[in-house]
Amino acid sequence: MKTEARFLLAIVLMLGVLVGTNLLFPPVVPDVPVQTDSVSVQAPEGLPTGEGTDPATPRIPEDEAASEAAQEAAPVIPGEVRQVDPAEPVSTEQLVTVEGPLYRYTFSSRGARLVSAEMTQFQSFTRDGVVELLPDGANGALGQRFVVGMDTVDLRRVTFEIEPAAGLVLAEDSGPGTIRFVYQHPTSDFRVEIEYEFVPDVYAVQAEGRVDGLRRPLVVTDIGDGLQFAEADSVGEVRAMAYVGNHLRDGIKSTPLNRPDLGLREGPFLWAAFRSKFFVMALLAPESDAAAAMPKYLGGLFVSQSALPERAHVAVAQTVADDGLFGYRLFLGPQEYGRLESLGQDMEGVNPYGWKFVRPIVSPFVSVITKILTFFHNSLNLSYGWVLILFGVLMRVVLFPLNHKAMKAQLRNMAVQPLVQEIQAKHKENPEKLQKEMMKLYKDHGFNPLAGCLPMLLPWPILIALFFVFQNTIELRGVPFLWLPDLSAPDPLYLLPVFLGISMFLMQWVSLRSLDQTNPQMKMMMWLMPIMMVFIFFRLASGLNLYYAVANIATIPQQVWIANERKKVQAKGPPKAAEDE
C-alpha cells in the first residue's frame, strides 16, 4: 500500500473512532428529580461557627409549615433559633406573581423567596411551556440570612407580608412596578424590608432592602442551585452550566456547576451568576449612582453542595450600610449581548466567546457582528436564515480586497519561483551570496514570501469570532429556516455539513486545476479536507454551517478568477533574471 493511501486510511480511522465514541457513549446528563415539596438547602461553608449567641440577636420563630424533619435536615448554625414560638400565629404560604411582557416571576411569602422565573418569550425544549430558570426541586432563590458576630438570623422560612398582595401585572406601555416584602419580629424592633422594582420591557430588576434592630449585620442572599435545563442538546447544556463570578481584582472566573469549588471565595465581587447555554441569572452590585451610603460591591461567594444532584448552591454576602440599607441588581433573562453589555461591569463576559487566549482578539469583533445580524433582521425584516445568507455573501465582498491583494502577491511569487530555485541552486554553498541575491530579487521583482500570507491572516479573528457567535447567539435559538427546525441546533438531516464539504471540495478543485504540477499530498488534501470538515461540522449549529457554506460558494467566482490569472502568468513564463553588476 502506498504511503499516501496509508495516511488517508489512518485519518479516516481516527475520525471514525472519535465520532463513533461520541455517538455510542455520549456524556451522561444528570437527572434532576422533580419534587413538589421544598427541600432544605445546606447552609454554605464559611458562615459563623462559633460558640454561644449574642443576646441582642432576635430569636426568629418559624411557621408551623416548617416541619421538624426539615429543621433536622438543615444544619444548626450557632445563634439561630429553630424552636417554634407558640405566640407566632400559624400562617399559610402565599404566592404572588409579577408578570410583564417578557417574564413571569412568582414569589413566596415564606422567606420572600423567588420560586419561579419564567421567560415568556422563549419556548422550552425539555418540557411543555416556556423556559423556567429555576430548577425543579430547588428551594427557590433570593432567600436571605443576616450574620451578626457569631450568630446567623435565617429568614428563609419566616412569613413576610407582601404589598401589593395581589401581585403586579405590567403592560408594555406602563411604568415600573414595585413589590415590597416586610417582616416584623413579634417581640422586638427587628424589621426587614425588601423592595423589588420591575420594568416591563427590561429583564433587570432593582432590589433595595433595609434592616433595623441589628448591629452592623452582614446580609447573605441565595442565588440558588443553578438553572433549569431548557435545550434539546442536553450534552451541550451540561457543558455550559456553570457559576461565574467577576472579582474586582482577579476578573471573571467560571466554574462548572457539576464540579464546584466548595467553600468561601473572598471578595469584593462586581457580580455573581449562574449561566446555561443561553440564559443567565445574576446578582450584581448596585449601580454607581445608587445611594452614597450603600455598599458598592458584593462580598464573598459561599459555595456548598446542593441538595440536588450534580449541582452547587451559591450565596452572596454583602455588607449593610450604617443606616441599615443594602441593595443589588438582578438579571434574569437571555444572554443577549446588548442587554448584558448595557448592565456594565463586564457582564457580557458571563459566557465568554472563545478560549481564554483568543478572547482579547475576538471580543471586539463579537459586539460588531451581533449588532450587524440584529440590524439586518430588524431593519430589513428578514428571517435569521436569510440574514446569515446575506451576511455570508457580504463578508466575502468586504474581505475581497484583502484576498485580492494576497492572491496578487502569490501570483508574483509564483512567477519568480523559477528564479528563486535557480538562485538557491547556484549559491547553495555560499549563504552570504544567496542572501544578497535574494534581496536583489525582492527589490527587482517585488518578491516577498510573506506577502501572500499576511493579508490572509487578518480576517482570521473575524472568522473565529463568527464561529463562537453562531454557537452561542440566542437570537438563533429555536428559529426555523427551510427544513431546519432550529438554527442554533445541528441539522437533523445533515444536509448542510455535506453541502459545506462539497463547497470546500469545489474551491480546492478549481484552484488545483490551474497548477502545472500538483504533488500527491495536495491532491490528497483536496479529498481529505472536505471529509474532515463534514465530520467536524455535523454536530455544530446549523446556522454556522449555513454561513460557512454560503461563504464558500460566494468565494468560488474569486477562485475561478485567480485560476485564470495563474494560467496567464504561466503562459508568460518566468521573468528574466537581472544581470549581476
mmCIF file of C-alpha atoms in Angstrom, residues 73-350:
data_model
loop_
_atom_site.group_PDB
_atom_site.id
_atom_site.type_symbol
_atom_site.label_atom_id
_atom_site.label_comp_id
_atom_site.label_asym_id
_atom_site.label_seq_id
_atom_site.Cartn_x
_atom_site.Cartn_y
_atom_site.Cartn_z
ATOM 1 C CA ALA A 73 -32.147 18.242 57.831
ATOM 2 C CA ALA A 74 -30.783 21.779 57.915
ATOM 3 C CA PRO A 75 -27.531 22.275 59.840
ATOM 4 C CA VAL A 76 -27.693 24.175 63.098
ATOM 5 C CA ILE A 77 -25.841 27.469 62.989
ATOM 6 C CA PRO A 78 -24.909 28.898 66.407
ATOM 7 C CA GLY A 79 -27.211 31.743 67.272
ATOM 8 C CA GLU A 80 -30.030 30.530 65.040
ATOM 9 C CA VAL A 81 -33.170 29.540 66.929
ATOM 10 C CA ARG A 82 -35.095 26.603 65.492
ATOM 11 C CA GLN A 83 -37.912 26.186 68.017
ATOM 12 C CA VAL A 84 -41.465 27.164 67.128
ATOM 13 C CA ASP A 85 -42.757 30.105 69.115
ATOM 14 C CA PRO A 86 -46.309 29.322 70.296
ATOM 15 C CA ALA A 87 -47.108 33.013 70.204
ATOM 16 C CA GLU A 88 -46.463 33.182 66.471
ATOM 17 C CA PRO A 89 -49.744 32.812 64.553
ATOM 18 C CA VAL A 90 -49.972 29.940 62.117
ATOM 19 C CA SER A 91 -49.893 31.201 58.546
ATOM 20 C CA THR A 92 -50.068 29.635 55.135
ATOM 21 C CA GLU A 93 -47.753 30.278 52.272
ATOM 22 C CA GLN A 94 -48.915 32.964 49.865
ATOM 23 C CA LEU A 95 -47.707 33.108 46.269
ATOM 24 C CA VAL A 96 -47.742 36.345 44.261
ATOM 25 C CA THR A 97 -46.934 36.821 40.595
ATOM 26 C CA VAL A 98 -45.188 39.644 38.798
ATOM 27 C CA GLU A 99 -45.989 39.446 35.101
ATOM 28 C CA GLY A 100 -44.669 41.587 32.278
ATOM 29 C CA PRO A 101 -44.329 41.250 28.509
ATOM 30 C CA LEU A 102 -41.008 39.375 28.868
ATOM 31 C CA TYR A 103 -41.295 37.420 32.115
ATOM 32 C CA ARG A 104 -43.472 35.888 34.803
ATOM 33 C CA TYR A 105 -41.969 35.784 38.315
ATOM 34 C CA THR A 106 -43.570 34.041 41.282
ATOM 35 C CA PHE A 107 -42.585 34.946 44.838
ATOM 36 C CA SER A 108 -43.446 33.199 48.090
ATOM 37 C CA SER A 109 -44.383 34.946 51.314
ATOM 38 C CA ARG A 110 -42.289 32.338 53.110
ATOM 39 C CA GLY A 111 -38.809 33.823 53.133
ATOM 40 C CA ALA A 112 -39.630 36.362 50.375
ATOM 41 C CA ARG A 113 -38.125 33.803 48.017
ATOM 42 C CA LEU A 114 -38.333 33.729 44.250
ATOM 43 C CA VAL A 115 -39.799 30.298 43.443
ATOM 44 C CA SER A 116 -40.353 30.611 39.691
ATOM 45 C CA ALA A 117 -38.850 32.703 36.894
ATOM 46 C CA GLU A 118 -40.452 32.069 33.505
ATOM 47 C CA MET A 119 -39.158 33.582 30.265
ATOM 48 C CA THR A 120 -42.404 34.015 28.364
ATOM 49 C CA GLN A 121 -40.704 34.854 25.047
ATOM 50 C CA PHE A 122 -38.814 31.552 24.864
ATOM 51 C CA GLN A 123 -40.137 28.030 24.436
ATOM 52 C CA SER A 124 -38.560 25.257 26.499
ATOM 53 C CA PHE A 125 -37.304 22.249 24.535
ATOM 54 C CA THR A 126 -37.318 19.898 27.539
ATOM 55 C CA ARG A 127 -40.821 20.461 28.897
ATOM 56 C CA ASP A 128 -44.186 21.852 27.876
ATOM 57 C CA GLY A 129 -44.465 25.604 28.026
ATOM 58 C CA VAL A 130 -41.953 28.415 28.293
ATOM 59 C CA VAL A 131 -38.438 28.409 29.708
ATOM 60 C CA GLU A 132 -38.242 28.167 33.501
ATOM 61 C CA LEU A 133 -34.965 29.382 35.009
ATOM 62 C CA LEU A 134 -35.233 27.851 38.491
ATOM 63 C CA PRO A 135 -34.616 24.082 38.616
ATOM 64 C CA ASP A 136 -37.279 21.658 39.784
ATOM 65 C CA GLY A 137 -36.851 20.552 43.389
ATOM 66 C CA ALA A 138 -34.799 23.567 44.427
ATOM 67 C CA ASN A 139 -35.678 25.785 47.378
ATOM 68 C CA GLY A 140 -36.006 28.884 45.248
ATOM 69 C CA ALA A 141 -33.686 31.883 45.221
ATOM 70 C CA LEU A 142 -33.181 35.234 46.950
ATOM 71 C CA GLY A 143 -33.753 33.864 50.449
ATOM 72 C CA GLN A 144 -31.744 35.861 52.993
ATOM 73 C CA ARG A 145 -29.845 35.474 56.237
ATOM 74 C CA PHE A 146 -28.237 38.119 58.424
ATOM 75 C CA VAL A 147 -24.945 37.445 60.146
ATOM 76 C CA VAL A 148 -24.249 39.329 63.383
ATOM 77 C CA GLY A 149 -20.970 38.484 65.048
ATOM 78 C CA MET A 150 -21.045 34.716 65.547
ATOM 79 C CA ASP A 151 -24.820 34.424 65.051
ATOM 80 C CA THR A 152 -26.952 33.876 61.959
ATOM 81 C CA VAL A 153 -30.563 35.043 61.681
ATOM 82 C CA ASP A 154 -32.227 32.929 58.974
ATOM 83 C CA LEU A 155 -35.306 34.469 57.337
ATOM 84 C CA ARG A 156 -35.775 31.875 54.599
ATOM 85 C CA ARG A 157 -38.687 30.174 56.402
ATOM 86 C CA VAL A 158 -40.438 33.053 58.162
ATOM 87 C CA THR A 159 -43.554 34.706 56.756
ATOM 88 C CA PHE A 160 -43.329 38.119 55.123
ATOM 89 C CA GLU A 161 -46.181 40.472 54.380
ATOM 90 C CA ILE A 162 -46.482 41.343 50.704
ATOM 91 C CA GLU A 163 -47.515 44.676 49.215
ATOM 92 C CA PRO A 164 -49.470 44.581 46.964
ATOM 93 C CA ALA A 165 -50.883 41.215 47.989
ATOM 94 C CA ALA A 166 -52.394 40.687 44.517
ATOM 95 C CA GLY A 167 -49.006 40.951 42.753
ATOM 96 C CA LEU A 168 -48.269 43.012 39.650
ATOM 97 C CA VAL A 169 -49.271 42.946 36.003
ATOM 98 C CA LEU A 170 -47.158 45.292 33.872
ATOM 99 C CA ALA A 171 -48.274 46.270 30.391
ATOM 100 C CA GLU A 172 -45.785 47.129 27.682
ATOM 101 C CA ASP A 173 -46.569 50.842 27.863
ATOM 102 C CA SER A 174 -46.866 51.028 31.651
ATOM 103 C CA GLY A 175 -44.275 52.396 34.001
ATOM 104 C CA PRO A 176 -42.185 50.471 36.558
ATOM 105 C CA GLY A 177 -43.913 48.469 39.257
ATOM 106 C CA THR A 178 -42.780 47.729 42.804
ATOM 107 C CA ILE A 179 -43.435 44.837 45.148
ATOM 108 C CA ARG A 180 -42.446 45.002 48.821
ATOM 109 C CA PHE A 181 -41.822 42.264 51.406
ATOM 110 C CA VAL A 182 -41.913 43.174 55.106
ATOM 111 C CA TYR A 183 -41.049 41.102 58.164
ATOM 112 C CA GLN A 184 -41.562 42.488 61.647
ATOM 113 C CA HIS A 185 -40.331 40.443 64.602
ATOM 114 C CA PRO A 186 -43.221 39.969 67.066
ATOM 115 C CA THR A 187 -41.320 40.821 70.267
ATOM 116 C CA SER A 188 -38.516 43.171 69.215
ATOM 117 C CA ASP A 189 -37.726 46.052 66.901
ATOM 118 C CA PHE A 190 -36.069 43.712 64.378
ATOM 119 C CA ARG A 191 -37.591 44.554 60.992
ATOM 120 C CA VAL A 192 -36.625 43.749 57.395
ATOM 121 C CA GLU A 193 -37.994 45.350 54.235
ATOM 122 C CA ILE A 194 -37.070 44.200 50.729
ATOM 123 C CA GLU A 195 -38.356 46.052 47.679
ATOM 124 C CA TYR A 196 -38.069 44.968 44.044
ATOM 125 C CA GLU A 197 -38.668 47.331 41.133
ATOM 126 C CA PHE A 198 -39.631 45.827 37.764
ATOM 127 C CA VAL A 199 -39.655 47.459 34.322
ATOM 128 C CA PRO A 200 -41.965 45.922 31.690
ATOM 129 C CA ASP A 201 -39.515 45.567 28.800
ATOM 130 C CA VAL A 202 -36.324 45.017 30.823
ATOM 131 C CA TYR A 203 -35.018 41.824 32.425
ATOM 132 C CA ALA A 204 -33.029 43.734 35.050
ATOM 133 C CA VAL A 205 -34.589 44.202 38.491
ATOM 134 C CA GLN A 206 -33.576 46.760 41.117
ATOM 135 C CA ALA A 207 -33.561 45.435 44.684
ATOM 136 C CA GLU A 208 -33.295 47.607 47.800
ATOM 137 C CA GLY A 209 -33.516 46.473 51.405
ATOM 138 C CA ARG A 210 -33.433 47.855 54.890
ATOM 139 C CA VAL A 211 -32.822 46.081 58.188
ATOM 140 C CA ASP A 212 -33.466 47.570 61.644
ATOM 141 C CA GLY A 213 -32.712 46.145 65.033
ATOM 142 C CA LEU A 214 -29.335 44.504 64.264
ATOM 143 C CA ARG A 215 -25.865 45.863 64.960
ATOM 144 C CA ARG A 216 -23.787 46.067 61.727
ATOM 145 C CA PRO A 217 -25.061 42.850 60.144
ATOM 146 C CA LEU A 218 -23.852 41.076 57.016
ATOM 147 C CA VAL A 219 -26.615 40.009 54.622
ATOM 148 C CA VAL A 220 -26.256 36.688 52.752
ATOM 149 C CA THR A 221 -28.511 36.262 49.695
ATOM 150 C CA ASP A 222 -29.048 32.907 47.992
ATOM 151 C CA ILE A 223 -28.626 32.928 44.222
ATOM 152 C CA GLY A 224 -29.874 29.353 44.221
ATOM 153 C CA ASP A 225 -28.932 25.972 42.791
ATOM 154 C CA GLY A 226 -28.254 26.734 39.151
ATOM 155 C CA LEU A 227 -30.603 26.948 36.177
ATOM 156 C CA GLN A 228 -33.135 24.577 34.709
ATOM 157 C CA PHE A 229 -32.283 22.545 31.608
ATOM 158 C CA ALA A 230 -34.148 24.001 28.627
ATOM 159 C CA GLU A 231 -32.293 22.843 25.486
ATOM 160 C CA ALA A 232 -32.717 19.777 23.299
ATOM 161 C CA ASP A 233 -28.919 19.464 23.170
ATOM 162 C CA SER A 234 -28.595 18.256 26.754
ATOM 163 C CA VAL A 235 -24.917 17.347 26.344
ATOM 164 C CA GLY A 236 -24.017 20.870 25.230
ATOM 165 C CA GLU A 237 -26.039 22.407 28.028
ATOM 166 C CA VAL A 238 -24.356 20.277 30.686
ATOM 167 C CA ARG A 239 -21.019 21.616 29.453
ATOM 168 C CA ALA A 240 -22.316 25.187 29.544
ATOM 169 C CA MET A 241 -23.825 25.042 33.055
ATOM 170 C CA ALA A 242 -21.605 26.990 35.453
ATOM 171 C CA TYR A 243 -21.499 29.569 38.199
ATOM 172 C CA VAL A 244 -19.434 32.652 37.415
ATOM 173 C CA GLY A 245 -18.004 35.465 39.494
ATOM 174 C CA ASN A 246 -16.409 38.742 38.444
ATOM 175 C CA HIS A 247 -13.836 39.575 41.108
ATOM 176 C CA LEU A 248 -12.784 43.209 41.349
ATOM 177 C CA ARG A 249 -9.072 42.313 41.094
ATOM 178 C CA ASP A 250 -8.920 38.791 39.669
ATOM 179 C CA GLY A 251 -11.511 39.213 36.935
ATOM 180 C CA ILE A 252 -14.056 36.694 35.673
ATOM 181 C CA LYS A 253 -13.813 33.058 36.718
ATOM 182 C CA SER A 254 -16.209 30.347 35.572
ATOM 183 C CA THR A 255 -16.627 27.014 37.409
ATOM 184 C CA PRO A 256 -18.635 24.032 36.073
ATOM 185 C CA LEU A 257 -21.783 23.503 38.091
ATOM 186 C CA ASN A 258 -21.179 19.757 38.419
ATOM 187 C CA ARG A 259 -17.596 20.268 39.655
ATOM 188 C CA PRO A 260 -17.959 23.092 42.190
ATOM 189 C CA ASP A 261 -15.117 24.598 44.166
ATOM 190 C CA LEU A 262 -16.728 24.307 47.603
ATOM 191 C CA GLY A 263 -16.066 26.843 50.320
ATOM 192 C CA LEU A 264 -15.658 30.591 50.526
ATOM 193 C CA ARG A 265 -14.331 32.813 47.735
ATOM 194 C CA GLU A 266 -13.345 36.135 49.232
ATOM 195 C CA GLY A 267 -14.499 39.332 47.528
ATOM 196 C CA PRO A 268 -15.024 42.002 46.545
ATOM 197 C CA PHE A 269 -17.117 40.957 43.532
ATOM 198 C CA LEU A 270 -18.858 43.035 40.902
ATOM 199 C CA TRP A 271 -21.357 40.261 40.217
ATOM 200 C CA ALA A 272 -22.035 36.563 40.607
ATOM 201 C CA ALA A 273 -24.199 34.476 38.306
ATOM 202 C CA PHE A 274 -25.477 31.120 37.148
ATOM 203 C CA ARG A 275 -25.408 30.525 33.423
ATOM 204 C CA SER A 276 -26.664 27.898 30.997
ATOM 205 C CA LYS A 277 -26.046 27.849 27.254
ATOM 206 C CA PHE A 278 -28.487 30.670 26.508
ATOM 207 C CA PHE A 279 -29.771 32.066 29.828
ATOM 208 C CA VAL A 280 -28.341 33.681 32.933
ATOM 209 C CA MET A 281 -29.372 34.583 36.469
ATOM 210 C CA ALA A 282 -27.073 37.162 38.031
ATOM 211 C CA LEU A 283 -26.814 39.229 41.181
ATOM 212 C CA LEU A 284 -24.871 42.450 40.574
ATOM 213 C CA ALA A 285 -23.509 45.178 42.800
ATOM 214 C CA PRO A 286 -25.563 48.399 42.870
ATOM 215 C CA GLU A 287 -25.080 50.944 40.126
ATOM 216 C CA SER A 288 -22.571 53.718 40.741
ATOM 217 C CA ASP A 289 -25.331 56.332 41.083
ATOM 218 C CA ALA A 290 -27.092 54.407 43.879
ATOM 219 C CA ALA A 291 -27.372 55.831 47.377
ATOM 220 C CA ALA A 292 -23.995 57.056 48.561
ATOM 221 C CA ALA A 293 -24.162 55.091 51.800
ATOM 222 C CA MET A 294 -24.993 51.795 50.088
ATOM 223 C CA PRO A 295 -22.068 49.346 49.686
ATOM 224 C CA LYS A 296 -20.727 49.368 46.118
ATOM 225 C CA TYR A 297 -19.514 45.784 45.902
ATOM 226 C CA LEU A 298 -20.558 42.278 46.803
ATOM 227 C CA GLY A 299 -18.644 40.351 49.418
ATOM 228 C CA GLY A 300 -17.624 36.710 49.297
ATOM 229 C CA LEU A 301 -19.267 33.801 47.494
ATOM 230 C CA PHE A 302 -20.389 30.868 49.639
ATOM 231 C CA VAL A 303 -20.404 27.681 47.549
ATOM 232 C CA SER A 304 -21.792 24.462 49.023
ATOM 233 C CA GLN A 305 -23.099 21.178 47.684
ATOM 234 C CA SER A 306 -26.703 21.485 46.598
ATOM 235 C CA ALA A 307 -29.414 19.099 47.740
ATOM 236 C CA LEU A 308 -29.943 18.492 44.010
ATOM 237 C CA PRO A 309 -27.543 16.053 42.323
ATOM 238 C CA GLU A 310 -24.627 17.346 40.282
ATOM 239 C CA ARG A 311 -25.222 20.942 41.362
ATOM 240 C CA ALA A 312 -23.819 23.628 43.625
ATOM 241 C CA HIS A 313 -25.635 26.049 45.908
ATOM 242 C CA VAL A 314 -24.276 29.608 45.784
ATOM 243 C CA ALA A 315 -24.944 32.528 48.114
ATOM 244 C CA VAL A 316 -23.503 36.049 48.077
ATOM 245 C CA ALA A 317 -22.518 38.087 51.125
ATOM 246 C CA GLN A 318 -22.881 41.864 51.277
ATOM 247 C CA THR A 319 -22.216 44.446 53.943
ATOM 248 C CA VAL A 320 -25.058 46.585 55.257
ATOM 249 C CA ALA A 321 -24.627 50.344 55.494
ATOM 250 C CA ASP A 322 -24.678 52.122 58.865
ATOM 251 C CA ASP A 323 -28.266 53.233 58.241
ATOM 252 C CA GLY A 324 -29.345 49.629 57.558
ATOM 253 C CA LEU A 325 -29.551 49.944 53.766
ATOM 254 C CA PHE A 326 -28.393 47.301 51.316
ATOM 255 C CA GLY A 327 -29.157 46.691 47.671
ATOM 256 C CA TYR A 328 -28.235 44.936 44.486
ATOM 257 C CA ARG A 329 -29.390 44.401 40.924
ATOM 258 C CA LEU A 330 -30.817 41.221 39.466
ATOM 259 C CA PHE A 331 -30.774 39.990 35.911
ATOM 260 C CA LEU A 332 -32.878 37.006 34.964
ATOM 261 C CA GLY A 333 -33.053 36.512 31.244
ATOM 262 C CA PRO A 334 -31.463 35.542 27.950
ATOM 263 C CA GLN A 335 -27.813 36.047 27.107
ATOM 264 C CA GLU A 336 -28.483 38.775 24.589
ATOM 265 C CA TYR A 337 -25.176 40.552 24.111
ATOM 266 C CA GLY A 338 -26.675 44.051 24.011
ATOM 267 C CA ARG A 339 -28.699 43.575 27.193
ATOM 268 C CA LEU A 340 -25.753 42.134 29.114
ATOM 269 C CA GLU A 341 -23.415 44.853 27.857
ATOM 270 C CA SER A 342 -25.861 47.556 28.984
ATOM 271 C CA LEU A 343 -25.593 46.292 32.582
ATOM 272 C CA GLY A 344 -21.933 47.315 32.691
ATOM 273 C CA GLN A 345 -19.283 45.702 34.912
ATOM 274 C CA ASP A 346 -18.258 43.384 32.004
ATOM 275 C CA MET A 347 -21.475 41.430 32.422
ATOM 276 C CA GLU A 348 -21.258 40.334 28.763
ATOM 277 C CA GLY A 349 -18.309 38.153 29.842
ATOM 278 C CA VAL A 350 -20.565 35.790 31.829
#
